[in-house]
Coordinates of C-alpha atoms and ligand atoms in Angstrom, one line a residue:
X11 CA -0.3 0.4 -0.3
X12 CA 2.7 2.1 1.5
X13 CA 4.3 1.7 -2.0
X14 CA 2.0 2.6 -4.1
X15 CA 1.6 5.6 -2.6
X16 CA 5.0 6.4 -3.1
X17 CA 4.8 5.1 -6.7
X18 CA 2.4 8.3 -7.5
X19 CA 4.4 10.8 -5.3
X20 CA 7.7 9.6 -7.2
X21 CA 6.5 9.4 -10.2
X22 CA 4.4 12.5 -9.8
X23 CA 8.2 14.0 -8.7
X24 CA 9.8 12.9 -11.9
X25 CA 7.1 15.1 -13.7
X26 CA 7.8 18.2 -11.9
X27 CA 11.3 18.1 -12.2
X28 CA 11.4 17.5 -16.0
X29 CA 8.8 20.2 -16.5
X30 CA 11.7 22.5 -14.2
X31 CA 13.8 21.7 -17.0
X32 CA 16.9 22.8 -13.9
X33 CA 20.5 21.0 -15.5
X34 CA 21.1 18.0 -13.1
X35 CA 24.5 18.1 -11.8
X36 CA 26.6 15.5 -13.6
X37 CA 28.7 12.8 -12.5
X38 CA 32.5 13.4 -11.7
X39 CA 34.5 10.5 -9.9
X40 CA 36.0 11.2 -6.6
X41 CA 39.7 11.5 -6.1
X42 CA 38.8 10.5 -2.5
X43 CA 41.2 7.8 -2.2
X44 CA 41.1 4.3 -0.3
X45 CA 41.5 0.2 -0.3
X46 CA 38.9 0.3 -2.4
X47 CA 36.3 2.9 -3.6
X48 CA 33.7 1.8 -6.4
X49 CA 32.0 3.9 -8.2
X50 CA 31.1 1.7 -11.2
X51 CA 32.8 4.2 -13.8
X52 CA 33.5 2.3 -17.5
X53 CA 35.9 0.4 -16.5
X54 CA 34.0 -1.9 -13.7
X55 CA 34.0 -5.1 -15.1
X56 CA 37.4 -5.4 -14.6
X57 CA 36.9 -5.5 -10.9
X58 CA 33.6 -7.3 -10.7
X59 CA 32.7 -10.8 -11.3
X60 CA 29.3 -12.6 -11.6
X61 CA 29.1 -15.6 -9.8
X62 CA 28.8 -19.0 -12.0
X63 CA 27.8 -20.6 -8.7
X64 CA 25.3 -22.7 -7.6
X65 CA 23.4 -22.7 -4.1
X66 CA 22.1 -25.4 -2.3
X67 CA 18.9 -24.6 0.6
X68 CA 19.9 -25.6 3.6
X69 CA 16.1 -26.7 4.4
X70 CA 15.8 -29.6 1.6
X71 CA 18.5 -29.1 -0.3
X72 CA 17.0 -27.9 -3.6
X73 CA 19.5 -26.5 -5.6
X74 CA 19.9 -22.8 -7.3
X75 CA 21.7 -21.0 -9.8
X76 CA 23.0 -17.4 -9.5
X77 CA 21.2 -16.3 -12.2
X78 CA 20.1 -13.1 -11.5
X79 CA 21.4 -10.4 -13.9
X80 CA 23.7 -7.7 -13.2
X81 CA 23.6 -4.4 -15.0
X82 CA 25.7 -0.7 -14.6
X83 CA 23.5 2.2 -15.8
X84 CA 21.8 4.7 -14.5
X85 CA 18.8 4.7 -11.8
X86 CA 15.5 4.7 -13.1
X87 CA 15.2 8.5 -11.8
X88 CA 18.5 10.2 -13.4
X89 CA 20.0 12.9 -10.1
X90 CA 23.1 13.1 -11.6
X91 CA 24.2 12.9 -15.4
X92 CA 26.3 9.8 -16.1
X93 CA 25.9 8.8 -12.3
X94 CA 25.5 4.9 -12.8
X95 CA 24.7 2.7 -10.3
X96 CA 25.2 -1.5 -9.9
X97 CA 21.8 -2.9 -10.4
X98 CA 20.7 -6.2 -9.5
X99 CA 18.2 -6.9 -12.0
X100 CA 16.0 -10.0 -12.4
X101 CA 12.4 -10.9 -9.9
X102 CA 12.6 -13.4 -7.2
X103 CA 16.2 -14.6 -7.9
X104 CA 19.5 -15.3 -6.6
X105 CA 22.2 -12.8 -7.5
X106 CA 26.0 -12.8 -6.5
X107 CA 28.4 -11.2 -7.8
X108 CA 31.9 -10.1 -6.6
X109 CA 34.7 -7.6 -6.6
X110 CA 38.9 -7.9 -4.6
X111 CA 40.6 -5.8 -3.4
X112 CA 44.1 -4.9 -4.5
X113 CA 45.3 -6.2 -1.7
X114 CA 44.0 -7.8 1.9
X115 CA 42.8 -5.1 4.5
X116 CA 43.1 -5.8 7.9
X117 CA 41.5 -5.0 11.3
X118 CA 44.6 -4.6 13.3
X119 CA 45.3 -1.2 13.7
X120 CA 42.9 0.8 12.1
X121 CA 39.3 1.4 12.0
X122 CA 37.4 -0.2 9.8
X123 CA 35.3 1.8 7.4
X124 CA 32.3 0.2 5.1
X125 CA 30.0 2.5 3.3
X126 CA 27.7 2.3 0.2
X127 CA 24.3 3.6 -1.2
X128 CA 21.2 1.4 -1.8
X129 CA 18.1 2.5 -3.6
X130 CA 15.4 0.1 -3.4
X131 CA 14.0 2.0 -7.0
X132 CA 10.6 -0.4 -7.3
X133 CA 9.9 -0.5 -3.3
X134 CA 8.9 -3.9 -2.5
X135 CA 9.0 -5.5 0.9
X136 CA 11.5 -8.9 0.3
X137 CA 14.8 -8.2 -1.2
X138 CA 18.6 -7.6 0.6
X139 CA 20.8 -4.6 0.7
X140 CA 23.8 -6.1 2.4
X141 CA 27.4 -6.9 1.3
X142 CA 29.8 -8.6 2.4
X143 CA 33.3 -8.1 3.1
X144 CA 34.5 -11.5 1.7
X145 CA 37.7 -13.6 3.7
X146 CA 40.6 -12.8 1.7
X147 CA 41.3 -15.8 -0.5
X148 CA 38.1 -16.3 -2.0
X149 CA 39.4 -14.4 -4.9
X150 CA 41.0 -17.2 -6.2
X151 CA 37.5 -18.2 -7.6
X152 CA 35.7 -15.0 -7.9
X153 CA 33.2 -17.4 -10.3
X154 CA 32.3 -19.6 -7.3
X155 CA 31.0 -17.0 -4.5
X156 CA 28.2 -18.3 -2.7
X157 CA 26.6 -18.6 0.2
X158 CA 29.1 -20.7 1.4
X159 CA 32.4 -18.4 0.7
X160 CA 33.4 -17.3 3.7
X161 CA 33.4 -13.9 4.7
X162 CA 34.1 -12.4 7.7
X163 CA 31.2 -8.8 8.1
X164 CA 27.7 -8.6 6.5
X165 CA 26.8 -5.2 6.7
X166 CA 23.3 -3.1 5.4
X167 CA 20.0 -3.1 4.1
X168 CA 17.4 -6.3 4.5
X169 CA 13.6 -6.4 3.9
X170 CA 12.5 -8.8 6.0
X171 CA 9.1 -9.5 4.6
X172 CA 7.6 -8.1 6.4
X173 CA 10.1 -5.6 8.3
X174 CA 13.0 -4.1 8.2
X175 CA 16.9 -3.8 9.6
X176 CA 19.7 -2.6 8.9
X177 CA 22.3 -5.8 9.4
X178 CA 25.5 -5.6 11.2
X179 CA 27.0 -9.6 11.5
X180 CA 30.6 -10.8 11.7
X181 CA 32.1 -14.2 11.9
X182 CA 33.8 -15.0 15.0
X183 CA 36.8 -17.4 15.4
X184 CA 36.7 -19.7 17.9
X185 CA 39.9 -19.9 19.7
X186 CA 39.8 -23.1 21.2
X187 CA 37.7 -24.9 18.1
X188 CA 38.6 -23.4 15.8
X189 CA 34.4 -23.4 14.3
X190 CA 33.5 -20.0 13.4
X191 CA 30.0 -18.2 14.9
X192 CA 28.3 -15.8 13.3
X193 CA 27.5 -12.9 15.9
X194 CA 24.2 -10.6 15.2
X195 CA 24.3 -7.1 16.2
X196 CA 21.0 -7.4 18.6
X197 CA 19.0 -5.3 18.1
X198 CA 19.5 -4.5 14.9
X199 CA 18.6 -0.5 14.1
X200 CA 14.9 -0.4 11.7
X201 CA 15.3 3.2 10.0
X202 CA 12.5 3.0 7.1
X203 CA 14.8 2.6 4.0
X204 CA 11.3 4.4 1.7
X205 CA 12.7 4.6 -2.0
X206 CA 14.8 7.2 -2.2
X207 CA 18.5 6.5 -1.9
X208 CA 20.2 5.6 1.3
X209 CA 23.5 5.7 2.6
X210 CA 24.7 2.8 5.2
X211 CA 27.9 3.6 7.0
X212 CA 29.5 0.9 9.5
X213 CA 32.5 2.0 11.5
X214 CA 34.7 -1.1 13.5
X215 CA 37.3 0.0 15.7
X216 CA 40.4 -2.2 16.8
X217 CA 39.3 -1.4 20.5
X218 CA 36.5 -3.2 20.1
X219 CA 33.6 0.0 19.1
X220 CA 31.9 0.1 16.1
X221 CA 29.1 2.5 15.1
X222 CA 26.4 2.4 12.5
X223 CA 24.9 5.0 10.7
X224 CA 22.4 5.7 8.1
X225 CA 22.1 8.8 5.5
X226 CA 24.5 9.9 8.1
X227 CA 22.8 9.9 11.6
X228 CA 24.6 7.3 14.0
X229 CA 21.7 4.6 14.4
X230 CA 23.6 2.6 17.6
X231 CA 27.0 2.7 19.2
X232 CA 28.7 0.2 21.5
X233 CA 31.3 -2.0 21.5
X234 CA 31.4 -5.9 20.0
X235 CA 31.6 -7.4 23.0
X236 CA 28.4 -6.7 24.4
X237 CA 25.7 -5.6 22.1
X238 CA 25.6 -9.2 20.1
X239 CA 24.4 -12.2 20.0
X240 CA 25.5 -14.8 20.5
X241 CA 27.7 -13.4 23.0
X242 CA 31.8 -13.0 21.5
X243 CA 33.0 -14.7 24.8
X244 CA 30.7 -17.4 26.6
X245 CA 30.4 -17.8 30.2
X246 CA 32.8 -18.5 32.2
X247 CA 30.2 -21.2 34.3
X248 CA 27.2 -23.2 32.9
X249 CA 25.0 -25.4 34.4
X250 CA 26.3 -29.6 34.7
X251 CA 24.0 -31.4 31.7
X252 CA 24.8 -34.5 33.7
X253 CA 23.5 -33.6 37.1
X254 CA 20.0 -35.2 37.6
X255 CA 17.4 -33.7 40.1
X256 CA 18.2 -37.6 42.3
X257 CA 14.3 -38.8 43.5
X258 CA 14.2 -38.4 46.8
X259 CA 14.7 -34.5 46.3
X260 CA 11.5 -32.9 48.5
X261 CA 10.8 -29.6 46.6
X262 CA 7.5 -29.4 47.8
X263 CA 7.2 -26.1 50.3
X264 CA 4.6 -26.8 52.1
X265 CA 2.5 -29.9 52.9
X266 CA -1.1 -30.7 54.4
X267 CA -1.0 -30.9 58.6
X268 CA -0.2 -34.3 59.2
X269 CA -1.5 -34.0 63.3
X270 CA -4.8 -32.4 62.4
X271 CA -8.0 -33.7 63.1
X272 CA -11.5 -32.5 61.7
X273 CA -13.0 -31.2 64.5
X274 CA -15.9 -33.6 65.2
X275 CA -18.6 -30.9 65.1
X276 CA -17.6 -30.3 61.4
X277 CA -20.1 -31.8 58.9
X278 CA -19.1 -32.1 55.6
X279 CA -22.6 -32.1 54.9
X280 CA -24.5 -29.2 55.5
X281 CA -25.5 -27.7 52.1
X282 CA -24.2 -24.4 50.7
X283 CA -27.9 -23.0 50.3
X284 CA -31.2 -23.7 52.1
X285 CA -34.5 -22.4 51.3
X286 CA -35.3 -19.5 53.1
X287 CA -38.1 -20.3 55.1
X288 CA -38.8 -16.3 56.7
X289 CA -39.8 -15.2 52.8
X290 CA -43.6 -14.6 51.7
X291 CA -45.4 -14.6 48.8
X292 CA -46.2 -11.6 48.0
X293 CA -49.1 -10.0 48.2
X294 CA -50.9 -9.9 44.8
X295 CA -48.7 -12.8 43.0
X296 CA -51.0 -14.3 40.4
X297 CA -51.0 -18.5 40.6
X298 CA -53.3 -18.7 37.9
X299 CA -52.1 -16.6 35.0
X300 CA -48.8 -18.3 33.4
X301 CA -46.4 -16.0 32.7
X302 CA -46.3 -16.2 28.5
X303 CA -49.3 -16.7 26.2
X304 CA -50.5 -16.7 23.0
X305 CA -49.8 -13.4 21.4
X306 CA -53.9 -12.4 20.8
X307 CA -53.0 -10.7 17.8
X308 CA -51.2 -12.8 15.8
X309 CA -53.5 -14.6 13.3
X310 CA -52.3 -17.3 10.7
X311 CA -51.0 -16.4 7.3
X312 CA -52.4 -16.6 4.7
X313 CA -50.1 -18.9 3.1
X314 CA -50.1 -21.2 5.4
X315 CA -51.0 -24.8 4.8
X316 CA -52.4 -26.8 7.9
X317 CA -51.2 -30.3 6.1
X318 CA -47.5 -29.3 5.2
X319 CA -46.7 -27.0 7.6
X320 CA -48.9 -28.6 10.7
X321 CA -51.4 -27.0 13.2
X322 CA -50.9 -22.8 13.1
X323 CA -50.1 -22.3 16.8
X324 CA -49.4 -18.6 17.9
X325 CA -46.4 -17.7 18.9
X326 CA -45.9 -16.8 22.4
X327 CA -45.7 -12.7 24.4
X328 CA -45.2 -11.8 27.4
X329 CA -48.5 -12.0 29.5
X330 CA -49.3 -8.2 29.8
X331 CA -51.1 -9.4 33.7
X332 CA -47.6 -10.2 35.3
X333 CA -46.1 -6.7 33.8
X334 CA -48.6 -5.2 36.7
X335 CA -48.2 -7.7 39.2
X336 CA -45.7 -9.0 41.2
X337 CA -45.6 -12.1 39.6
X338 CA -47.3 -14.9 38.1
X339 CA -47.3 -18.6 37.7
X340 CA -46.3 -20.9 40.7
X341 CA -44.2 -19.1 43.5
X342 CA -41.1 -20.7 44.2
X343 CA -39.6 -20.4 47.8
X344 CA -35.9 -18.1 47.4
X345 CA -32.6 -19.8 48.0
X346 CA -30.4 -18.5 51.6
X347 CA -26.6 -19.1 52.2
X348 CA -26.8 -21.9 55.2
X349 CA -25.3 -20.6 58.0
X350 CA -24.0 -23.6 58.9
X351 CA -22.3 -24.8 56.3
X352 CA -18.7 -25.7 56.1
X353 CA -17.6 -27.4 53.0
X354 CA -14.8 -30.3 53.0
X355 CA -12.7 -30.3 55.8
X356 CA -8.9 -30.2 54.7
X357 CA -5.9 -30.4 56.9
X358 CA -4.4 -26.6 57.3
X359 CA -0.7 -26.3 55.7
X360 CA 2.4 -26.3 57.6
X361 CA 6.2 -25.5 56.0
X362 CA 7.0 -29.0 55.5
X363 CA 9.8 -30.0 57.7
X364 CA 11.9 -32.4 54.7
X365 CA 11.9 -29.2 52.4
X366 CA 15.3 -28.7 50.3
X367 CA 15.1 -25.9 48.0
X368 CA 14.5 -25.6 44.9
X369 CA 16.4 -28.4 42.5
X370 CA 19.7 -26.4 40.7
X371 CA 22.1 -28.4 38.7
X372 CA 25.5 -28.0 39.9
X373 CA 28.0 -25.1 38.1
X374 CA 30.5 -26.4 36.2
X375 CA 33.6 -24.6 34.6
X376 CA 32.4 -24.2 30.8
X377 CA 34.4 -26.3 28.6
X378 CA 34.1 -24.6 26.0
X379 CA 35.1 -21.6 27.6
X380 CA 37.6 -19.2 26.4
X381 CA 37.8 -15.0 26.3
X382 CA 38.6 -12.9 23.1
X383 CA 39.4 -9.4 24.3
X384 CA 40.5 -8.4 21.2
X385 CA 38.2 -9.9 18.3
X386 CA 37.5 -6.9 16.3
X387 CA 42.1 -7.6 15.6
X388 CA 41.6 -11.2 15.5
X389 CA 39.3 -11.0 12.3
X390 CA 40.3 -12.4 9.2
X391 CA 41.6 -10.8 6.9
X392 CA 38.7 -9.7 4.5
X393 CA 39.9 -9.3 0.0
X394 CA 37.4 -8.2 -1.2
X395 CA 33.7 -7.2 -1.4
X396 CA 30.6 -9.4 -2.0
X397 CA 27.0 -9.3 -3.1
X398 CA 25.0 -12.2 -2.5
X399 CA 21.2 -12.2 -2.1
X400 CA 18.0 -13.3 -2.8
X401 CA 15.2 -10.6 -3.8
X402 CA 11.7 -10.8 -4.7
X403 CA 12.1 -7.0 -6.0
X404 CA 14.0 -6.3 -9.3
X405 CA 16.5 -3.2 -9.7
X406 CA 17.7 -2.7 -6.3
X407 CA 20.6 -0.2 -7.1
X408 CA 24.0 -0.2 -5.1
X409 CA 26.5 2.7 -5.6
X410 CA 29.3 4.4 -4.5
X411 CA 31.5 1.4 -2.4
X412 CA 34.0 2.8 0.0
X413 CA 36.0 0.3 2.2
X414 CA 38.8 2.1 4.2
X415 CA 40.1 3.4 7.5
X416 CA 39.3 6.9 6.9
X417 CA 35.1 7.7 8.4
X418 CA 36.2 11.5 7.3
X419 CA 36.9 10.1 4.1
X420 CA 33.9 8.8 3.7
X421 CA 31.7 11.3 4.9
X422 CA 33.2 12.9 2.3
X423 CA 32.8 11.0 -0.3
X424 CA 28.6 10.8 0.9
X425 CA 28.9 14.5 0.7
X426 CA 30.2 14.3 -3.1
X427 CA 27.5 11.7 -4.2
X428 CA 25.0 11.0 -1.5
X429 CA 24.1 14.0 0.2
X430 CA 23.8 15.6 -3.7
X431 CA 21.0 12.7 -4.6
X432 CA 19.5 12.9 -0.7
X433 CA 18.4 16.9 -1.7
X434 CA 17.5 16.7 -4.9
X435 CA 15.1 13.5 -4.1
X436 CA 14.0 15.3 -1.1
X437 CA 13.4 18.3 -3.0
X438 CA 10.7 16.3 -6.0
X439 CA 8.9 15.1 -3.0
X440 CA 8.2 18.9 -1.9
X441 CA 7.5 19.8 -5.1
X442 CA 5.1 17.2 -5.7
X443 CA 3.7 18.6 -2.5
X444 CA 3.6 22.1 -3.4
X445 CA 1.5 20.6 -6.1
X446 CA -1.4 19.6 -4.6
X447 CA -1.4 22.6 -2.3
X448 CA -2.8 24.0 -5.8
X449 CA -5.9 22.6 -5.2
X450 CA -7.4 21.3 -2.3
X451 CA -5.7 21.5 1.0
X452 CA -2.0 20.7 1.7
X453 CA -1.2 18.1 3.4
X454 CA 1.6 20.5 5.8
X455 CA -1.6 22.1 7.0
X456 CA -4.3 19.9 6.5
X457 CA -3.2 16.4 6.3
X458 CA -6.6 15.1 7.5
X459 CA -8.5 17.3 4.9
X460 CA -5.9 16.6 2.3
X461 CA -6.6 12.6 2.3
X462 CA -9.8 13.4 2.4
X463 CA -9.7 15.1 -0.8
X464 CA -8.2 12.1 -2.2
X465 CA -10.3 9.8 -1.3
X466 CA -13.2 11.7 -2.4
X467 CA -11.6 12.6 -5.8
X468 CA -11.1 8.8 -6.1
X469 CA -14.5 7.7 -4.9
X470 CA -16.1 10.6 -7.5
X471 CA -14.0 9.5 -10.0
X472 CA -15.1 5.9 -9.5
X473 CA -18.7 6.5 -9.2
X474 CA -18.2 7.6 -12.8
X475 CA -16.3 5.4 -14.4
X476 CA -14.8 2.5 -12.2
X477 CA -12.3 1.4 -14.3
X478 CA -10.8 4.6 -15.3
X479 CA -10.6 5.9 -11.2
X480 CA -8.1 3.0 -10.7
X481 CA -6.0 4.2 -13.6
X482 CA -6.0 7.7 -12.1
X483 CA -5.6 6.8 -8.5
X484 CA -4.2 3.9 -8.3
X485 CA -2.8 4.2 -4.9
X486 CA -6.4 5.3 -3.6
X487 CA -8.0 2.7 -5.9
X488 CA -6.1 -0.3 -4.5
X489 CA -8.5 0.1 -1.3
X490 CA -9.7 2.8 0.6
X491 CA -8.8 2.2 4.1
X492 CA -5.1 0.8 2.7
X493 CA -4.4 4.3 1.2
X494 CA -5.6 5.7 4.3
X495 CA -2.4 4.1 5.9
X496 CA -0.6 4.0 3.5
X497 CA -0.7 7.3 3.5
X498 CA -0.4 8.5 7.4
X499 CA 2.3 5.9 7.4
X500 CA 4.3 8.8 4.9
X501 CA 3.0 11.6 6.6
X502 CA 6.1 11.8 9.2
X503 CA 8.1 11.6 6.4
X504 CA 6.8 14.3 4.3
X505 CA 6.0 16.4 7.3
X506 CA 9.9 16.6 8.3
X507 CA 10.6 16.9 3.9
X508 CA 8.4 19.9 3.9
X509 CA 10.0 21.0 6.8
X510 CA 13.2 20.9 5.2
X511 CA 12.8 22.2 1.9
X512 CA 12.1 25.0 3.1
X513 CA 14.5 26.4 5.8
X514 CA 17.8 27.7 4.5
X515 CA 20.4 25.3 4.3
X516 CA 21.9 24.1 7.7
X517 CA 24.9 24.9 8.8
X518 CA 27.2 21.8 9.8
X519 CA 27.0 20.8 13.4
X520 CA 30.5 22.5 15.0
X521 CA 29.2 20.2 18.0
X522 CA 31.8 17.1 18.5
X523 CA 29.4 14.0 19.4
X524 CA 31.3 11.5 21.3
X525 CA 28.9 8.8 22.1
X526 CA 28.3 9.0 25.5
X527 CA 26.4 5.7 27.4
X528 CA 23.7 8.3 27.7
X529 CA 23.9 8.9 24.0
X530 CA 23.3 5.1 22.9
X531 CA 20.6 4.9 24.9
X532 CA 18.4 7.7 23.2
X533 CA 20.1 5.8 20.0
X534 CA 18.0 2.8 20.9
X535 CA 15.1 4.0 22.3
X536 CA 14.8 6.7 18.9
X537 CA 16.7 5.0 16.4
X538 CA 14.5 5.5 12.6
X539 CA 16.0 8.7 11.3
X540 CA 13.9 9.7 8.0
X541 CA 16.0 10.3 5.0
X542 CA 15.5 13.8 5.1
X543 CA 15.4 14.1 8.5
X544 CA 14.8 17.2 11.0
X545 CA 16.2 20.1 9.7
X546 CA 19.2 19.8 12.6
X547 CA 20.1 17.2 11.6
X548 CA 20.3 17.3 7.8
X549 CA 24.1 17.7 8.0
X550 CA 24.6 14.4 7.5
X551 CA 27.7 14.3 9.2
X552 CA 28.5 13.6 12.9
X553 CA 32.1 14.4 14.0
X554 CA 33.9 12.0 15.7
X555 CA 37.0 12.2 17.8
Ligands
NAG616 C1 30.2 17.3 4.7 O1 29.4 18.0 4.7 C2 28.8 18.8 5.6 C3 28.0 19.7 5.6 O2 28.0 20.7 4.6 C4 30.5 19.4 6.5 O3 29.7 19.7 7.5 C5 31.7 18.0 6.7 O4 32.4 18.9 7.0 C6 31.3 17.4 4.8 N1 32.5 16.4 5.5 C7 33.4 16.7 5.5 C8 34.1 15.3 5.9 O5 34.4 16.8 4.6

C-alpha cells in the first residue's frame, strides 16, 4: 500500500522535475583514495565478476543457480548526469557478484569503515541490500562466489518480508575449536528505507567499538563485546548437563499438617444454600396466570397450509397481566446461604520440614570457555567485497562503495554523492506536495483534509468510471482503507521533508558528538531517522572524536 502511494508521488516528482528543466549536476569520479572505492565507472567489469556458482538451500537441499542479472546503468530517475550504479535486475532470483581488493585489508591497527548506497527503486517488501566483506582467499575463484564463501562481516539493509533491518554480523573464530560463529548486532537498527537513495555506514575499531549510521545519522554505537548475539565470549560457568534431580529430592514447600484432625462438629454434608423459610409470597402474586401466553393479535398467515406446515400455533408473548403484578405462576421459595455450611474439611498447610529448596543443576566450569578480548583485531583479513542475495523485487541499485580506514573520507564521499542525490530527491518530493497545494488543502496545513480530498476525488471518479478511477488513482484505488494507511504511514517523512525544504541549508554542526552511554540509550530508543530527517540533523555528518 505504502509503496503504491509512494510510486504515485515519485512519478509526479519525476514529471515535476522534468518540467522545471533545471540543469542536473554531472557525475565526476571522486579523488578520494581508499583500499577500495567503487563508483561503477566504465571500467567496472575489470573489477567485478558475476557468480556462476550454484547454491544449495540448507533445508531440503534444493539447488539454485545465481541467475539474477546484474547491470551497471543509470537509475530510473536520473539525478546526477552520468552517475551509474550496479543494479540487481531480476525479480525472485538469486544474485551474486564480487570484486577483489588490490591487497587484503585487516582490522588490526586502524578502523575499518564500510559505506555504500542502496536504492530500492521498486520498493517492495522482500529483498536483501547487504554486502559481505569476503575473507581473504576467495579471490582465486571469484566465479565460484556463493553463500558458502567465507565472509568476515555482513552489513547493510534487508527487507525481511515483512519488516526491515540493517544487519551487522561478523563471523568470529572460536580460538579453541577454530570454528566460526556468526555474531549478530542485536537489536538491529530499523530505520525506514522508503524508495529514495539511502546511505549505510559501518565503522569497526580495533578497540572493539563500532558505529552504524543511516543517512549520516548515528543509529547505534557500542562495543562488540556487549551488543552481539550470541555473545562473543561464552559464560565461564554453565549448568552441569549430567546433573539430575535426585529421586528423593523434596521440593514441596508446604504440606498438610499431619497432626491436624477434623473437629467433631464439622459436618461436611451441610448444603451451601437452604430454602429461606422466612420468605413470604408477595401480596397480589397471580398463581394462575402463566408468564407467557399465545399472542392474541397474531393471525394465521394466508399461505399457511395445515397439511404441509402442521397446525398453526400463535407465537408466545409475555403475559401483560404479569407486568402489573409482583409475579405470575407458581411461587417458589428463594434460597439463602446456609449458616451451618462448612464444606469439605482440609488439614491446614504447614512448612514442610523435609523441604530442600528448589533443585538446580550444579555449576561447572564451561569446557568451551574462552576469552577473546580483542575480537575485532582477531578478525580474518578481507580480500574483497561480495553481494549475494535473494530478492523478490527487481532493480535494487548499489553505488559508491567505500571500504577503507577513514570515517572522514567516507563522509566526504557521502557529501559528494549521497547528499547531492538526497537533496534532489527531497526537493522533488516537496515539489509534488506544492503541486497538491494548488488544488485542495495542503498536506502540511491540513493532513486530514488532504487525505479526505484524495479519497473523495477517487470516490467521485469511481462512481463515474470505476476502471478509469483505478488507473487515475492507483494508490487510492488499491483500497480506501489501505490508502489511508499508506498516506498516514508517509506522514512523518513528508512533514519533515516539507520542513527541511523550506528552511535554508543548515549549517554544519560544530558540536563534537563523542558517543556517551546516554547517547547510546537514546539511539536505541529512537533509532529511526527518516531520509531528510529534521533539519537540525540534516547535516549528514557527525564528527567523531
Ligand atoms: C560534509 O558536509 C557537511 C555539511 O556541509 C560538512 O559539515 C562536513 O564537514 C562535510 N564532511 C567532510 C568530511 O568534509
